[in-house]
Coordinates of C-alpha atoms in Angstrom, one line a residue:
A129 CA 0.0 0.0 0.0
E130 CA 2.9 2.3 0.7
S131 CA 4.4 1.7 -2.7
S132 CA 1.6 3.6 -4.6
P133 CA 3.1 6.4 -6.7
A134 CA 0.5 9.0 -5.5
A135 CA 1.5 8.6 -1.9
S136 CA 5.3 9.0 -2.4
P137 CA 6.8 12.5 -2.1
L138 CA 8.8 12.0 -5.2
A139 CA 5.7 11.5 -7.3
A140 CA 5.1 15.2 -7.3
L141 CA 8.4 15.9 -9.1
P142 CA 8.4 15.6 -12.9
A143 CA 10.0 12.6 -14.4
A144 CA 13.2 13.0 -16.3
G145 CA 12.7 14.0 -19.9
S146 CA 9.1 15.2 -19.4
S147 CA 8.0 18.8 -19.8
P148 CA 7.8 21.2 -16.9
P149 CA 4.4 22.0 -15.3
A150 CA 2.1 24.4 -17.0
A151 CA 2.5 27.2 -14.4
T152 CA 6.2 27.4 -14.9
T153 CA 5.8 27.5 -18.7
M154 CA 3.2 30.4 -18.3
A155 CA 5.6 32.4 -16.1
K156 CA 8.4 32.0 -18.7
S157 CA 6.2 33.0 -21.6
T158 CA 4.9 36.0 -19.8
R159 CA 8.5 37.1 -19.0
N160 CA 9.5 36.6 -22.6
S161 CA 6.6 38.6 -23.9
R162 CA 7.4 41.4 -21.5
R163 CA 11.0 41.5 -22.6
K164 CA 9.9 41.5 -26.3
R165 CA 7.5 44.4 -25.6
M166 CA 10.2 46.4 -23.8
R167 CA 12.6 45.9 -26.7
Q168 CA 9.9 47.1 -29.2
S169 CA 9.1 50.2 -27.1
E170 CA 12.8 51.0 -26.8
A171 CA 13.2 50.7 -30.5
L172 CA 10.3 53.0 -31.1
A173 CA 11.6 55.5 -28.6
S174 CA 15.0 55.6 -30.2
A175 CA 13.7 55.8 -33.7
P176 CA 13.4 59.3 -35.1
P177 CA 9.8 60.5 -35.5
A178 CA 8.3 60.2 -38.9
A179 CA 7.8 63.6 -40.6
A180 CA 4.2 64.4 -40.9
P181 CA 3.1 65.8 -44.3
E182 CA 2.5 69.6 -44.1
P183 CA -1.1 70.6 -44.7
S184 CA -1.8 72.7 -47.8
R185 CA -2.7 76.4 -47.5
S186 CA -6.4 75.7 -48.4
D187 CA -6.6 73.1 -45.6
L188 CA -5.1 75.5 -43.1
F189 CA -7.6 78.2 -44.2
E190 CA -10.5 75.8 -43.9
R191 CA -9.4 74.8 -40.4
L192 CA -9.0 78.4 -39.4
L193 CA -12.4 79.2 -40.8
S194 CA -14.1 76.3 -38.9
H195 CA -12.4 77.4 -35.7
S196 CA -13.4 81.0 -36.2
Q197 CA -17.0 79.9 -36.8
Y198 CA -17.0 77.7 -33.7
L199 CA -15.6 80.5 -31.5
E200 CA -18.2 83.0 -32.9
G201 CA -20.9 80.5 -32.0
L202 CA -19.6 80.2 -28.5
I203 CA -19.5 84.0 -28.1
S204 CA -23.0 84.4 -29.5
M205 CA -24.3 82.2 -26.7
V206 CA -23.1 84.7 -24.1
P207 CA -25.7 87.4 -23.6
P208 CA -24.4 90.9 -24.4
K209 CA -25.2 92.2 -20.9
F210 CA -22.4 90.0 -19.5
Y211 CA -20.0 90.8 -22.3
F212 CA -20.1 94.6 -22.6
A213 CA -19.7 97.2 -19.9
P214 CA -23.0 98.7 -18.8
D215 CA -24.0 102.3 -19.6
P216 CA -22.5 104.6 -16.9
D217 CA -25.8 106.4 -16.5
Q218 CA -27.6 103.2 -15.7
V219 CA -24.9 102.2 -13.2
A220 CA -25.2 105.6 -11.5
K221 CA -29.0 105.3 -11.4
K222 CA -28.7 101.8 -9.8
F223 CA -26.0 102.4 -7.2
Q224 CA -26.1 106.1 -6.5
K225 CA -29.7 106.5 -5.6
H226 CA -29.7 109.9 -3.9
V227 CA -26.9 111.7 -5.7
K228 CA -29.1 113.4 -8.2
K229 CA -32.8 113.6 -7.9
A230 CA -34.7 112.8 -11.1
A231 CA -37.2 115.2 -12.5
A232 CA -40.7 114.7 -11.4
V233 CA -42.3 112.1 -13.7
P234 CA -45.8 110.8 -13.2
K235 CA -45.9 107.3 -11.5
H236 CA -48.0 105.9 -14.3
Q237 CA -45.4 106.8 -16.9
L238 CA -42.6 105.3 -14.8
K239 CA -44.6 102.1 -14.5
V240 CA -45.3 102.0 -18.3
E241 CA -41.6 102.6 -19.1
A242 CA -40.5 99.9 -16.7
R243 CA -42.9 97.4 -18.2
E244 CA -41.6 98.2 -21.7
R245 CA -38.0 97.9 -20.6
K246 CA -38.8 94.5 -19.1
K247 CA -40.6 93.3 -22.2
A248 CA -37.6 94.4 -24.3
R249 CA -35.2 92.7 -22.0
L250 CA -37.1 89.4 -22.1
N251 CA -37.8 89.4 -25.8
V252 CA -35.1 87.2 -27.3
A253 CA -36.0 87.9 -30.9
E254 CA -35.2 91.6 -30.6
Q255 CA -31.9 91.2 -28.7
L256 CA -28.7 91.4 -30.5
S257 CA -26.1 88.7 -30.3
V258 CA -22.5 89.6 -29.3
P259 CA -21.1 89.7 -32.9
E260 CA -24.1 91.9 -33.9
E261 CA -23.5 94.2 -30.9
I262 CA -19.8 94.5 -31.8
Q263 CA -20.8 95.4 -35.4
R264 CA -23.3 98.0 -34.1
L265 CA -20.7 99.6 -31.8
H266 CA -18.1 99.6 -34.6
E267 CA -20.5 101.5 -36.8
L268 CA -21.3 104.0 -34.0
E269 CA -17.6 104.6 -33.6
Q270 CA -17.1 105.2 -37.3
Q271 CA -20.0 107.7 -37.3
Q272 CA -18.6 109.6 -34.4
Q273 CA -15.1 109.9 -35.9
P274 CA -14.5 113.2 -37.7
P275 CA -14.1 113.1 -41.5
P276 CA -10.5 112.6 -42.8
A277 CA -10.0 116.2 -43.8
A278 CA -11.0 117.5 -40.4
A279 CA -8.7 114.9 -38.8
A280 CA -5.8 116.0 -40.9
A281 CA -6.4 119.6 -40.0
A282 CA -6.6 118.8 -36.3
A283 CA -3.4 116.8 -36.6
A284 CA -1.7 119.8 -38.3
V285 CA -2.9 122.1 -35.5
A286 CA -1.6 119.7 -32.9
V287 CA 1.8 119.6 -34.6
D288 CA 2.0 123.4 -34.8
A289 CA 1.0 123.6 -31.1
A290 CA 3.7 121.1 -30.2
A291 CA 6.3 123.0 -32.2
A292 CA 5.3 126.2 -30.5
A293 CA 5.6 124.6 -27.1
A294 CA 9.0 123.2 -27.9
T295 CA 10.2 126.6 -29.0
A296 CA 8.9 128.2 -25.8
V297 CA 10.7 125.7 -23.7
R298 CA 14.0 126.2 -25.6
R299 CA 13.7 130.0 -25.1
L300 CA 13.1 129.5 -21.3
L301 CA 16.1 127.2 -21.0
R302 CA 18.1 129.5 -23.4
L303 CA 18.9 126.6 -25.7
P304 CA 19.7 127.3 -29.4
L305 CA 16.7 127.2 -31.6

């Protein structure tokens, strides 16, 4: 009974010439695959990067245009009241209540005006988007600028005034003109 191969401690050892147990084989194959992957990653890291083809001018223009449209879409989602500085008169009215008394206006008229302002504020169809508001402000600035002839004349007057001031300073300091 004691001679059974399952009971002997030597039965657990592999016989000479037979293959090792499966667990040992798995460990070796895993180690070998790790080494192989490490060699491949080292080879990739040491290799010079492949030169990417340069995009054409039209491709760059199309990308720039698509990015521009995307950003304009994002900006148009922001209400203009958060994007632009408020009117200084409205700010003064809101925070400096007792600085300047308003002219006597009937209560009914004040209520009607307040109602109209609220309707205009809540009416989304009539509100301008940020790009439209920027365009409107740009047009207002162009209207307020003097015509080119008047601007040139004003610049000439400013140059003459600066020259006269420089001459006066030189005379005071007794420098040669």
